[in-house]
Amino acid sequence: MRYSYQRRTCAIARAKMFPKGTKRKFSDSREEPVAGGEDVNQSSLAAVRMLSSYSLQRQSLLDMSLIKLQLCHMLVEPNLCRSVLIANTVRQIQEEMTQDGTWQIMTQALSAANAAAQCSADRLVATEVLCRQTEAAQGEQVPKPFPVVGSEGCPAEEVLEEEEEAAAAEVGMTMSTVSPQAPTSYLPGTFGMDPCWEEEETGEDDDDDDEEEEEDSEECGSGSEGEERERDSLVEDTRTAEQVFGTFEIKNPAPSPDPALEELFSDVDASYYDLDTVLTGMQSVPKMGPYDLLESLSSHGPSPLSSSTSCRSDLNELDHIMEIIVGS
Amino acid sequence: MAGVAGVNDFQWCFSQVKGAIDEDVAEADIISTVEFNHSGELLATGDKGGRVVIFQHEQECKNRPNLRGEYNVYSTFQSHEPEFDYLKSLEIEEKINKIRWLPQQNSAHFLLSTNDKTIKLWKIGERDKRAEGYNLKDEDGRLRDPFRITSLRVPVLMPMDLMVEASPRRVFANAHTYHINSISVNSDHQTYLSADDLRINLWHLEITDRSFNIVDIKPANMEELTEVITAAECHPNQCNVFVYSSSKGTIRLCDMRTAALCDSHTKFFEEPEDPSSRSFFSEIISSISDVKFSHSGRYMMTRDYLSVKVWDLNMENRPVETYQVHEYLRSKLCSLYENDCIFDKFECCWNGSDSAIMTGSYNNFFRMFDRNTRKDITLEASRESSKPRATLKPRKVSTGGKRKKDEISVDSLDFNKKILHTAWHPKENVIAVAATNNLYIFQDKIN
């Protein structure tokens, strides 16, 4: 693929074809005939095809990058440099897509598919997260049709703190939050303390153990009821998608379906965590990628099952989400 | 050494190859670092299994005056063991990331070896004498019955078979949260620096429980992290100066006299990006994988994915020389991104006189550039060309169009055979090239 070459040619074609501000239909990238008032002459068609091809390639690069960030089934800490470079690439693509309007189209399409599949909003988190990246970067008003799956019980600041202070390590969240299928994997109702999480617990200081558990419950508890509520309302989440780097922090994944517990621990403050040891850690679990785009939002929402069980299903889910994202 | 002769005037010949010939390469045997000591007498390699193997240069054979001596195994030891970080539930690899020799001060040799988290100072000493005739114990070490000792004797030193012992003298641990990518011994011979993805620490060789943090680029919000440290090195003769490179293709030179924390640089080296070649991969391929000062200390060399650049320390806005290593890969960047090869970290090295530079590529190719004549050559480290004293044939990759005979097309390149680590003897034209699990040693034919 010759990105630079096509980019140049596409830029030229784009300038001719679409006046600034005109939104291209998402279907363009699916190689469907361009509808609307453009002149369908030979050169336009060629340009459109080139643009579609470029968009497809760009989309596939985005998908590839997301997979790379998430597919880290390793026992060793993933390479931080590699993760940073991939995340920067994702950001770059997303900025460009937002600039030419494809981003909004894609997120709308995903939202429709999401509603149809009755999936958890987790999947949309990916786009939501990336949308927020743009917003942070450009100050644009990016439409945010999907509520952030966050902790209903927590005030925004606390949510921010949790995120920043490595409240939880999501195990298996990566895949499950992306995929629209198998809702049982991530419905907050599913309770499963994954072994890795437990392992992590034993490794923590005794002081932190209690608080961690509280925090887990808090996060999980918000899930079941929170999810429905959040679908209806837009949760103000001050965190940006840059929190992919938050995934370097140890996070507590344990989902808990008990809303009572959530209330009980809803005002737990996570600031006691030692920033240096906890924050700078990479994902502790083989399943977790260093950048868990989705996890950064869903960490305050329903957490999926333990990694061990969802390993294979995650891969299926990944395929599924890829299909949807690519729009096949 | 031939200072005037260009790279193409060299006749590089195969000298030796170390390592198993099997097609099945054990992961632990993959060489991860190669380093000559300051005299060139010793050559150290580290592998993914945490072992260090040191080769020693044998004296020239009198029968064959045209041939320099060979390198034979001098010492082998297990430097690092795999560890488990219980807090994060993650393994810490025992892979040796870097080895750096200390300048020799007595009969023993010292080197620093590091994995992702811990640096160790090893002493490699020789023992060729043994004391015999102890009073209190027998030759086999058993204690003698004190009542049966009737006379005193003075133990005598007797020659024994040479034994090379490696012992860890210092362990510098728990100072790095992220993965250590570089260590560099300072010219004061008392301190050294270690760099991980976000921080650089300065150590004293004698003190293991403390280190100074001199660079910290960790943002307050990890969310804002967009750049990491990729390599660092101390200046060869100014003990207050060091440089570090980043994943964004920039190099910062810092002076430790200016402040305790060198977060603000003294010099900032960055080449402006060529807008016509901008792509989604531009940043990734600009990430610097290695930085090396020239022996003179006037220049430094950086290696990014496709090129090697030589910088004059007095000019920050662009390099003085740029050499394309494998430009034919530019059109394949998407595939290389897909298979992760785009993240390979190639190293580079200077020859002793700073007139030539060398770096590795794929398909077991490695490249040499002559700075004076601007000529370059591509050679291959392979078993096929491994006949004793056989001259290496220059290789060529055909970049499209007609493929000439003996050329190899880009699509036929084996991207699993990558030469990431190379080393050049500090005084002679002897090079060591690590090809996966094999170490090749090539020499220039003495005329």
mmCIF file of N, CA, C and O in Angstrom, chain A residues 1-4 7-8 54 58 61 64-65 68 75-77 80-82 84-86 88-89 91-93 96 164 199-200 203-204 240 242-243 245 248 250 276-277 280-284, chain B residues 84-91 93 117 177-179 197-199 218 221-228 230 247-248 276-281 283-284 287 331 334 337-340 343 345:
data_model
loop_
_atom_site.group_PDB
_atom_site.id
_atom_site.type_symbol
_atom_site.label_atom_id
_atom_site.label_comp_id
_atom_site.label_asym_id
_atom_site.label_seq_id
_atom_site.Cartn_x
_atom_site.Cartn_y
_atom_site.Cartn_z
ATOM 1 N N MET A 1 0.844 -1.203 0.000
ATOM 2 C CA MET A 1 0.000 0.000 0.000
ATOM 3 C C MET A 1 0.871 1.240 0.000
ATOM 4 O O MET A 1 1.865 1.306 0.699
ATOM 5 N N ARG A 2 0.488 2.189 -0.754
ATOM 6 C CA ARG A 2 1.275 3.402 -0.804
ATOM 7 C C ARG A 2 0.474 4.536 -0.186
ATOM 8 O O ARG A 2 -0.251 5.239 -0.860
ATOM 9 N N TYR A 3 0.636 4.622 1.067
ATOM 10 C CA TYR A 3 -0.165 5.603 1.785
ATOM 11 C C TYR A 3 0.125 7.017 1.350
ATOM 12 O O TYR A 3 -0.768 7.809 1.121
ATOM 13 N N SER A 4 1.393 7.349 1.310
ATOM 14 C CA SER A 4 1.701 8.743 1.041
ATOM 15 C C SER A 4 1.239 9.117 -0.354
ATOM 16 O O SER A 4 0.683 10.179 -0.567
ATOM 17 N N ARG A 7 -2.510 9.345 -0.388
ATOM 18 C CA ARG A 7 -2.967 10.471 0.401
ATOM 19 C C ARG A 7 -2.896 11.751 -0.406
ATOM 20 O O ARG A 7 -3.782 12.577 -0.385
ATOM 21 N N ARG A 8 -1.791 11.892 -1.110
ATOM 22 C CA ARG A 8 -1.639 13.078 -1.924
ATOM 23 C C ARG A 8 -2.728 13.158 -2.969
ATOM 24 O O ARG A 8 -3.400 14.155 -3.147
ATOM 25 N N TYR A 54 -8.680 4.616 -0.265
ATOM 26 C CA TYR A 54 -7.876 5.226 0.792
ATOM 27 C C TYR A 54 -8.576 5.077 2.132
ATOM 28 O O TYR A 54 -7.960 4.740 3.145
ATOM 29 N N ARG A 58 -7.211 3.175 5.295
ATOM 30 C CA ARG A 58 -7.048 3.884 6.564
ATOM 31 C C ARG A 58 -7.829 3.182 7.665
ATOM 32 O O ARG A 58 -7.367 3.029 8.784
ATOM 33 N N LEU A 61 -6.070 0.121 8.703
ATOM 34 C CA LEU A 61 -4.923 0.455 9.536
ATOM 35 C C LEU A 61 -5.378 0.751 10.962
ATOM 36 O O LEU A 61 -4.746 0.347 11.935
ATOM 37 N N MET A 64 -6.282 -2.539 12.573
ATOM 38 C CA MET A 64 -5.057 -3.266 12.893
ATOM 39 C C MET A 64 -4.408 -2.696 14.150
ATOM 40 O O MET A 64 -3.942 -3.425 15.027
ATOM 41 N N SER A 65 -4.380 -1.377 14.231
ATOM 42 C CA SER A 65 -3.750 -0.732 15.373
ATOM 43 C C SER A 65 -4.497 -1.037 16.648
ATOM 44 O O SER A 65 -3.896 -1.295 17.687
ATOM 45 N N LYS A 68 -3.679 -4.467 17.731
ATOM 46 C CA LYS A 68 -2.335 -4.549 18.281
ATOM 47 C C LYS A 68 -2.281 -4.054 19.714
ATOM 48 O O LYS A 68 -1.579 -4.596 20.552
ATOM 49 N N LEU A 75 2.751 -12.831 29.122
ATOM 50 C CA LEU A 75 3.024 -12.880 30.553
ATOM 51 C C LEU A 75 3.980 -11.786 30.953
ATOM 52 O O LEU A 75 4.122 -11.468 32.121
ATOM 53 N N VAL A 76 4.634 -11.241 29.955
ATOM 54 C CA VAL A 76 5.612 -10.198 30.232
ATOM 55 C C VAL A 76 4.973 -8.854 29.910
ATOM 56 O O VAL A 76 4.086 -8.761 29.076
ATOM 57 N N GLU A 77 5.443 -7.842 30.562
ATOM 58 C CA GLU A 77 4.937 -6.508 30.272
ATOM 59 C C GLU A 77 5.183 -6.181 28.809
ATOM 60 O O GLU A 77 6.291 -6.349 28.317
ATOM 61 N N LEU A 80 6.530 -0.729 26.015
ATOM 62 C CA LEU A 80 5.876 0.572 26.135
ATOM 63 C C LEU A 80 6.089 1.417 24.894
ATOM 64 O O LEU A 80 5.188 2.107 24.428
ATOM 65 N N CYS A 81 7.281 1.356 24.339
ATOM 66 C CA CYS A 81 7.574 2.163 23.153
ATOM 67 C C CYS A 81 6.647 1.777 22.017
ATOM 68 O O CYS A 81 6.057 2.634 21.352
ATOM 69 N N ARG A 82 6.503 0.490 21.803
ATOM 70 C CA ARG A 82 5.631 0.019 20.720
ATOM 71 C C ARG A 82 4.205 0.476 20.954
ATOM 72 O O ARG A 82 3.531 0.963 20.039
ATOM 73 N N VAL A 84 3.137 3.032 22.668
ATOM 74 C CA VAL A 84 3.013 4.480 22.490
ATOM 75 C C VAL A 84 2.939 4.817 21.010
ATOM 76 O O VAL A 84 2.118 5.626 20.573
ATOM 77 N N LEU A 85 3.782 4.172 20.221
ATOM 78 C CA LEU A 85 3.787 4.460 18.786
ATOM 79 C C LEU A 85 2.466 4.049 18.144
ATOM 80 O O LEU A 85 1.923 4.767 17.294
ATOM 81 N N ILE A 86 1.941 2.912 18.535
ATOM 82 C CA ILE A 86 0.664 2.476 17.953
ATOM 83 C C ILE A 86 -0.456 3.407 18.371
ATOM 84 O O ILE A 86 -1.303 3.805 17.560
ATOM 85 N N ASN A 88 -0.235 6.506 19.149
ATOM 86 C CA ASN A 88 -0.090 7.760 18.403
ATOM 87 C C ASN A 88 -0.634 7.609 16.991
ATOM 88 O O ASN A 88 -1.234 8.535 16.430
ATOM 89 N N THR A 89 -0.414 6.450 16.401
ATOM 90 C CA THR A 89 -0.925 6.207 15.052
ATOM 91 C C THR A 89 -2.454 6.210 15.048
ATOM 92 O O THR A 89 -3.083 6.807 14.170
ATOM 93 N N ARG A 91 -4.386 7.703 17.115
ATOM 94 C CA ARG A 91 -4.832 9.081 17.325
ATOM 95 C C ARG A 91 -4.766 9.874 16.037
ATOM 96 O O ARG A 91 -5.655 10.649 15.707
ATOM 97 N N GLN A 92 -3.692 9.652 15.322
ATOM 98 C CA GLN A 92 -3.497 10.377 14.079
ATOM 99 C C GLN A 92 -4.600 10.042 13.081
ATOM 100 O O GLN A 92 -5.166 10.920 12.430
ATOM 101 N N ILE A 93 -4.901 8.754 12.962
ATOM 102 C CA ILE A 93 -5.953 8.332 12.039
ATOM 103 C C ILE A 93 -7.283 8.922 12.467
ATOM 104 O O ILE A 93 -8.068 9.433 11.659
ATOM 105 N N GLU A 96 -7.655 12.514 11.626
ATOM 106 C CA GLU A 96 -7.926 12.735 10.214
ATOM 107 C C GLU A 96 -9.350 12.340 9.874
ATOM 108 O O GLU A 96 -10.031 13.018 9.104
ATOM 109 N N GLU A 164 -7.196 7.326 37.163
ATOM 110 C CA GLU A 164 -5.801 7.712 37.215
ATOM 111 C C GLU A 164 -5.045 6.910 38.224
ATOM 112 O O GLU A 164 -3.870 6.714 38.096
ATOM 113 N N GLU A 199 -4.930 -13.058 42.047
ATOM 114 C CA GLU A 199 -3.479 -13.135 42.179
ATOM 115 C C GLU A 199 -2.920 -11.770 42.479
ATOM 116 O O GLU A 199 -2.062 -11.569 43.298
ATOM 117 N N GLU A 200 -3.480 -10.816 41.788
ATOM 118 C CA GLU A 200 -3.007 -9.451 41.963
ATOM 119 C C GLU A 200 -3.292 -8.995 43.369
ATOM 120 O O GLU A 200 -2.513 -8.327 43.998
ATOM 121 N N GLY A 203 -0.891 -9.961 45.830
ATOM 122 C CA GLY A 203 0.384 -9.294 45.695
ATOM 123 C C GLY A 203 0.384 -7.901 46.281
ATOM 124 O O GLY A 203 1.410 -7.295 46.517
ATOM 125 N N GLU A 204 -0.796 -7.380 46.525
ATOM 126 C CA GLU A 204 -0.880 -6.008 47.014
ATOM 127 C C GLU A 204 -0.580 -5.969 48.497
ATOM 128 O O GLU A 204 -0.560 -6.977 49.179
ATOM 129 N N THR A 240 -10.259 11.670 29.233
ATOM 130 C CA THR A 240 -10.087 11.588 27.786
ATOM 131 C C THR A 240 -9.608 10.200 27.417
ATOM 132 O O THR A 240 -9.224 9.425 28.273
ATOM 133 N N GLU A 242 -7.087 9.563 26.150
ATOM 134 C CA GLU A 242 -5.657 9.431 26.387
ATOM 135 C C GLU A 242 -5.441 8.480 27.524
ATOM 136 O O GLU A 242 -4.336 8.041 27.767
ATOM 137 N N GLN A 243 -6.532 8.169 28.197
ATOM 138 C CA GLN A 243 -6.393 7.275 29.318
ATOM 139 C C GLN A 243 -6.016 5.888 28.907
ATOM 140 O O GLN A 243 -5.890 5.002 29.725
ATOM 141 N N PHE A 245 -3.342 5.227 28.362
ATOM 142 C CA PHE A 245 -2.141 5.035 29.141
ATOM 143 C C PHE A 245 -2.469 4.720 30.569
ATOM 144 O O PHE A 245 -1.632 4.282 31.314
ATOM 145 N N PHE A 248 -1.826 1.340 31.809
ATOM 146 C CA PHE A 248 -0.552 0.908 32.347
ATOM 147 C C PHE A 248 -0.640 0.751 33.836
ATOM 148 O O PHE A 248 0.229 0.213 34.460
ATOM 149 N N ILE A 250 -2.324 -0.552 37.276
ATOM 150 C CA ILE A 250 -2.993 -1.776 37.693
ATOM 151 C C ILE A 250 -4.449 -1.445 37.968
ATOM 152 O O ILE A 250 -4.758 -0.488 38.638
ATOM 153 N N ASP A 276 3.539 5.693 42.262
ATOM 154 C CA ASP A 276 4.645 5.180 41.486
ATOM 155 C C ASP A 276 4.597 3.702 41.243
ATOM 156 O O ASP A 276 4.810 3.249 40.138
ATOM 157 N N THR A 277 4.292 2.952 42.269
ATOM 158 C CA THR A 277 4.337 1.513 42.050
ATOM 159 C C THR A 277 3.122 1.034 41.278
ATOM 160 O O THR A 277 3.200 0.149 40.458
ATOM 161 N N THR A 280 2.499 2.991 37.365
ATOM 162 C CA THR A 280 3.400 2.747 36.256
ATOM 163 C C THR A 280 3.419 1.305 35.820
ATOM 164 O O THR A 280 4.118 0.961 34.898
ATOM 165 N N GLY A 281 2.661 0.489 36.486
ATOM 166 C CA GLY A 281 2.650 -0.902 36.083
ATOM 167 C C GLY A 281 1.879 -1.086 34.804
ATOM 168 O O GLY A 281 0.989 -0.329 34.473
ATOM 169 N N MET A 282 2.244 -2.080 34.097
ATOM 170 C CA MET A 282 1.501 -2.418 32.897
ATOM 171 C C MET A 282 0.383 -3.346 33.303
ATOM 172 O O MET A 282 0.257 -3.738 34.442
ATOM 173 N N GLN A 283 -0.390 -3.689 32.351
ATOM 174 C CA GLN A 283 -1.453 -4.627 32.639
ATOM 175 C C GLN A 283 -0.858 -5.882 33.238
ATOM 176 O O GLN A 283 0.108 -6.408 32.749
ATOM 177 N N SER A 284 -1.471 -6.332 34.256
ATOM 178 C CA SER A 284 -0.873 -7.452 34.970
ATOM 179 C C SER A 284 -1.279 -8.784 34.379
ATOM 180 O O SER A 284 -0.723 -9.792 34.685
ATOM 181 N N PHE B 84 9.761 -12.897 38.818
ATOM 182 C CA PHE B 84 8.323 -12.673 38.756
ATOM 183 C C PHE B 84 7.978 -11.467 39.616
ATOM 184 O O PHE B 84 8.350 -11.403 40.773
ATOM 185 N N ASP B 85 7.313 -10.535 39.016
ATOM 186 C CA ASP B 85 6.870 -9.361 39.766
ATOM 187 C C ASP B 85 5.504 -9.690 40.358
ATOM 188 O O ASP B 85 4.504 -9.745 39.651
ATOM 189 N N TYR B 86 5.484 -9.902 41.640
ATOM 190 C CA TYR B 86 4.232 -10.338 42.262
ATOM 191 C C TYR B 86 3.194 -9.243 42.303
ATOM 192 O O TYR B 86 2.006 -9.503 42.309
ATOM 193 N N LEU B 87 3.652 -8.025 42.332
ATOM 194 C CA LEU B 87 2.701 -6.916 42.423
ATOM 195 C C LEU B 87 1.886 -6.802 41.154
ATOM 196 O O LEU B 87 0.691 -6.555 41.166
ATOM 197 N N LYS B 88 2.532 -6.983 40.029
ATOM 198 C CA LYS B 88 1.826 -6.816 38.765
ATOM 199 C C LYS B 88 1.485 -8.141 38.103
ATOM 200 O O LYS B 88 0.924 -8.152 37.019
ATOM 201 N N SER B 89 1.883 -9.219 38.722
ATOM 202 C CA SER B 89 1.673 -10.547 38.128
ATOM 203 C C SER B 89 2.265 -10.623 36.739
ATOM 204 O O SER B 89 1.618 -11.040 35.787
ATOM 205 N N LEU B 90 3.478 -10.199 36.636
ATOM 206 C CA LEU B 90 4.148 -10.221 35.345
ATOM 207 C C LEU B 90 5.530 -10.823 35.497
ATOM 208 O O LEU B 90 6.191 -10.646 36.510
ATOM 209 N N GLU B 91 5.943 -11.508 34.446
ATOM 210 C CA GLU B 91 7.296 -12.039 34.462
ATOM 211 C C GLU B 91 8.280 -10.948 34.077
ATOM 212 O O GLU B 91 7.964 -10.067 33.276
ATOM 213 N N GLU B 93 11.676 -10.666 32.202
ATOM 214 C CA GLU B 93 12.529 -11.480 31.344
ATOM 215 C C GLU B 93 13.974 -11.435 31.787
ATOM 216 O O GLU B 93 14.454 -10.404 32.253
ATOM 217 N N LYS B 117 15.161 -4.896 34.276
ATOM 218 C CA LYS B 117 14.977 -4.210 35.560
ATOM 219 C C LYS B 117 16.231 -4.081 36.404
ATOM 220 O O LYS B 117 16.294 -3.189 37.248
ATOM 221 N N THR B 177 11.176 1.465 37.018
ATOM 222 C CA THR B 177 9.808 0.976 36.913
ATOM 223 C C THR B 177 9.535 0.456 35.508
ATOM 224 O O THR B 177 8.723 -0.440 35.327
ATOM 225 N N TYR B 178 10.169 1.040 34.537
ATOM 226 C CA TYR B 178 9.969 0.638 33.157
ATOM 227 C C TYR B 178 11.164 -0.171 32.674
ATOM 228 O O TYR B 178 12.113 -0.389 33.409
ATOM 229 N N HIS B 179 11.118 -0.602 31.452
ATOM 230 C CA HIS B 179 12.155 -1.498 30.947
ATOM 231 C C HIS B 179 13.425 -0.743 30.598
ATOM 232 O O HIS B 179 13.406 0.204 29.831
ATOM 233 N N ASP B 197 12.230 3.492 29.708
ATOM 234 C CA ASP B 197 11.369 4.196 28.765
ATOM 235 C C ASP B 197 11.082 5.640 29.176
ATOM 236 O O ASP B 197 10.837 6.487 28.316
ATOM 237 N N LEU B 198 11.088 5.898 30.458
ATOM 238 C CA LEU B 198 10.685 7.237 30.874
ATOM 239 C C LEU B 198 11.703 7.946 31.775
ATOM 240 O O LEU B 198 11.562 9.136 32.031
ATOM 241 N N ARG B 199 12.678 7.232 32.253
ATOM 242 C CA ARG B 199 13.605 7.843 33.209
ATOM 243 C C ARG B 199 15.046 7.430 32.945
ATOM 244 O O ARG B 199 15.309 6.359 32.401
ATOM 245 N N LYS B 218 8.201 11.248 32.479
ATOM 246 C CA LYS B 218 6.864 10.694 32.738
ATOM 247 C C LYS B 218 5.905 11.851 32.965
ATOM 248 O O LYS B 218 6.137 12.698 33.807
ATOM 249 N N ASN B 221 -0.085 13.001 33.979
ATOM 250 C CA ASN B 221 -1.144 12.098 33.530
ATOM 251 C C ASN B 221 -0.555 11.139 32.529
ATOM 252 O O ASN B 221 -0.135 11.552 31.459
ATOM 253 N N MET B 222 -0.588 9.871 32.851
ATOM 254 C CA MET B 222 -0.065 8.924 31.880
ATOM 255 C C MET B 222 -0.843 8.991 30.581
ATOM 256 O O MET B 222 -0.376 8.550 29.540
ATOM 257 N N GLU B 223 -2.012 9.563 30.649
ATOM 258 C CA GLU B 223 -2.832 9.723 29.444
ATOM 259 C C GLU B 223 -2.122 10.566 28.411
ATOM 260 O O GLU B 223 -2.374 10.448 27.222
ATOM 261 N N GLU B 224 -1.280 11.470 28.897
ATOM 262 C CA GLU B 224 -0.651 12.392 27.973
ATOM 263 C C GLU B 224 0.648 11.850 27.402
ATOM 264 O O GLU B 224 1.379 12.582 26.743
ATOM 265 N N LEU B 225 0.948 10.613 27.671
ATOM 266 C CA LEU B 225 2.222 10.068 27.206
ATOM 267 C C LEU B 225 2.204 9.857 25.708
ATOM 268 O O LEU B 225 1.369 9.137 25.176
ATOM 269 N N THR B 226 3.129 10.508 25.022
ATOM 270 C CA THR B 226 3.216 10.308 23.582
ATOM 271 C C THR B 226 4.641 10.030 23.133
ATOM 272 O O THR B 226 4.886 9.790 21.953
ATOM 273 N N GLU B 227 5.573 10.087 24.054
ATOM 274 C CA GLU B 227 6.974 9.954 23.666
ATOM 275 C C GLU B 227 7.724 9.202 24.755
ATOM 276 O O GLU B 227 7.487 9.415 25.945
ATOM 277 N N VAL B 228 8.613 8.297 24.345
ATOM 278 C CA VAL B 228 9.411 7.569 25.329
ATOM 279 C C VAL B 228 10.887 7.685 24.976
ATOM 280 O O VAL B 228 11.254 8.021 23.859
ATOM 281 N N THR B 230 14.327 6.077 24.089
ATOM 282 C CA THR B 230 14.672 4.836 23.403
ATOM 283 C C THR B 230 16.126 4.430 23.594
ATOM 284 O O THR B 230 16.454 3.246 23.526
ATOM 285 N N SER B 247 11.288 8.330 20.915
ATOM 286 C CA SER B 247 10.490 7.633 19.911
ATOM 287 C C SER B 247 9.963 8.583 18.854
ATOM 288 O O SER B 247 9.350 8.139 17.881
ATOM 289 N N LYS B 248 10.171 9.875 19.046
ATOM 290 C CA LYS B 248 9.713 10.831 18.037
ATOM 291 C C LYS B 248 10.862 11.288 17.144
ATOM 292 O O LYS B 248 10.737 12.267 16.419
ATOM 293 N N SER B 276 6.540 15.883 2.058
ATOM 294 C CA SER B 276 6.084 15.102 0.909
ATOM 295 C C SER B 276 6.099 13.609 1.200
ATOM 296 O O SER B 276 5.459 12.832 0.507
ATOM 297 N N SER B 277 6.823 13.210 2.221
ATOM 298 C CA SER B 277 6.868 11.773 2.483
ATOM 299 C C SER B 277 6.090 11.423 3.732
ATOM 300 O O SER B 277 6.289 10.378 4.326
ATOM 301 N N ARG B 278 5.213 12.298 4.115
ATOM 302 C CA ARG B 278 4.467 12.053 5.345
ATOM 303 C C ARG B 278 3.451 10.937 5.142
ATOM 304 O O ARG B 278 2.757 10.884 4.138
ATOM 305 N N SER B 279 3.387 10.033 6.117
ATOM 306 C CA SER B 279 2.367 8.985 6.068
ATOM 307 C C SER B 279 1.996 8.656 7.500
ATOM 308 O O SER B 279 2.540 9.220 8.434
ATOM 309 N N PHE B 280 1.102 7.728 7.649
ATOM 310 C CA PHE B 280 0.723 7.332 9.001
ATOM 311 C C PHE B 280 1.872 6.664 9.729
ATOM 312 O O PHE B 280 1.856 6.535 10.938
ATOM 313 N N PHE B 281 2.863 6.221 8.970
ATOM 314 C CA PHE B 281 3.974 5.519 9.597
ATOM 315 C C PHE B 281 5.167 6.423 9.846
ATOM 316 O O PHE B 281 6.188 5.968 10.337
ATOM 317 N N GLU B 283 5.888 8.690 11.984
ATOM 318 C CA GLU B 283 6.426 8.782 13.341
ATOM 319 C C GLU B 283 7.116 7.488 13.752
ATOM 320 O O GLU B 283 8.179 7.502 14.348
ATOM 321 N N ILE B 284 6.487 6.377 13.393
ATOM 322 C CA ILE B 284 7.064 5.092 13.813
ATOM 323 C C ILE B 284 8.450 4.896 13.215
ATOM 324 O O ILE B 284 9.376 4.460 13.891
ATOM 325 N N SER B 287 11.287 6.876 14.848
ATOM 326 C CA SER B 287 11.702 6.528 16.206
ATOM 327 C C SER B 287 13.137 6.022 16.191
ATOM 328 O O SER B 287 13.485 5.141 15.411
ATOM 329 N N SER B 331 8.051 1.222 0.785
ATOM 330 C CA SER B 331 6.742 0.924 0.203
ATOM 331 C C SER B 331 6.080 -0.275 0.878
ATOM 332 O O SER B 331 4.958 -0.630 0.555
ATOM 333 N N CYS B 334 3.342 -0.850 5.467
ATOM 334 C CA CYS B 334 2.096 -1.357 6.039
ATOM 335 C C CYS B 334 2.234 -2.833 6.420
ATOM 336 O O CYS B 334 1.810 -3.242 7.496
ATOM 337 N N TYR B 337 4.313 -3.105 9.402
ATOM 338 C CA TYR B 337 3.565 -2.714 10.591
ATOM 339 C C TYR B 337 2.703 -3.874 11.052
ATOM 340 O O TYR B 337 2.586 -4.161 12.239
ATOM 341 N N GLU B 338 2.144 -4.560 10.092
ATOM 342 C CA GLU B 338 1.265 -5.668 10.421
ATOM 343 C C GLU B 338 2.014 -6.790 11.132
ATOM 344 O O GLU B 338 1.542 -7.367 12.116
ATOM 345 N N ASN B 339 3.207 -7.109 10.635
ATOM 346 C CA ASN B 339 3.945 -8.210 11.268
ATOM 347 C C ASN B 339 4.894 -7.722 12.353
ATOM 348 O O ASN B 339 5.730 -8.476 12.819
ATOM 349 N N ASP B 340 4.749 -6.467 12.722
ATOM 350 C CA ASP B 340 5.505 -5.886 13.835
ATOM 351 C C ASP B 340 6.981 -5.646 13.548
ATOM 352 O O ASP B 340 7.715 -5.196 14.424
ATOM 353 N N PHE B 343 8.769 -2.331 14.298
ATOM 354 C CA PHE B 343 9.205 -1.964 15.636
ATOM 355 C C PHE B 343 10.557 -2.567 16.000
ATOM 356 O O PHE B 343 11.026 -2.409 17.124
ATOM 357 N N LYS B 345 14.333 -2.992 16.647
ATOM 358 C CA LYS B 345 15.314 -1.984 17.070
ATOM 359 C C LYS B 345 16.707 -2.380 16.601
ATOM 360 O O LYS B 345 17.361 -3.246 17.192
#
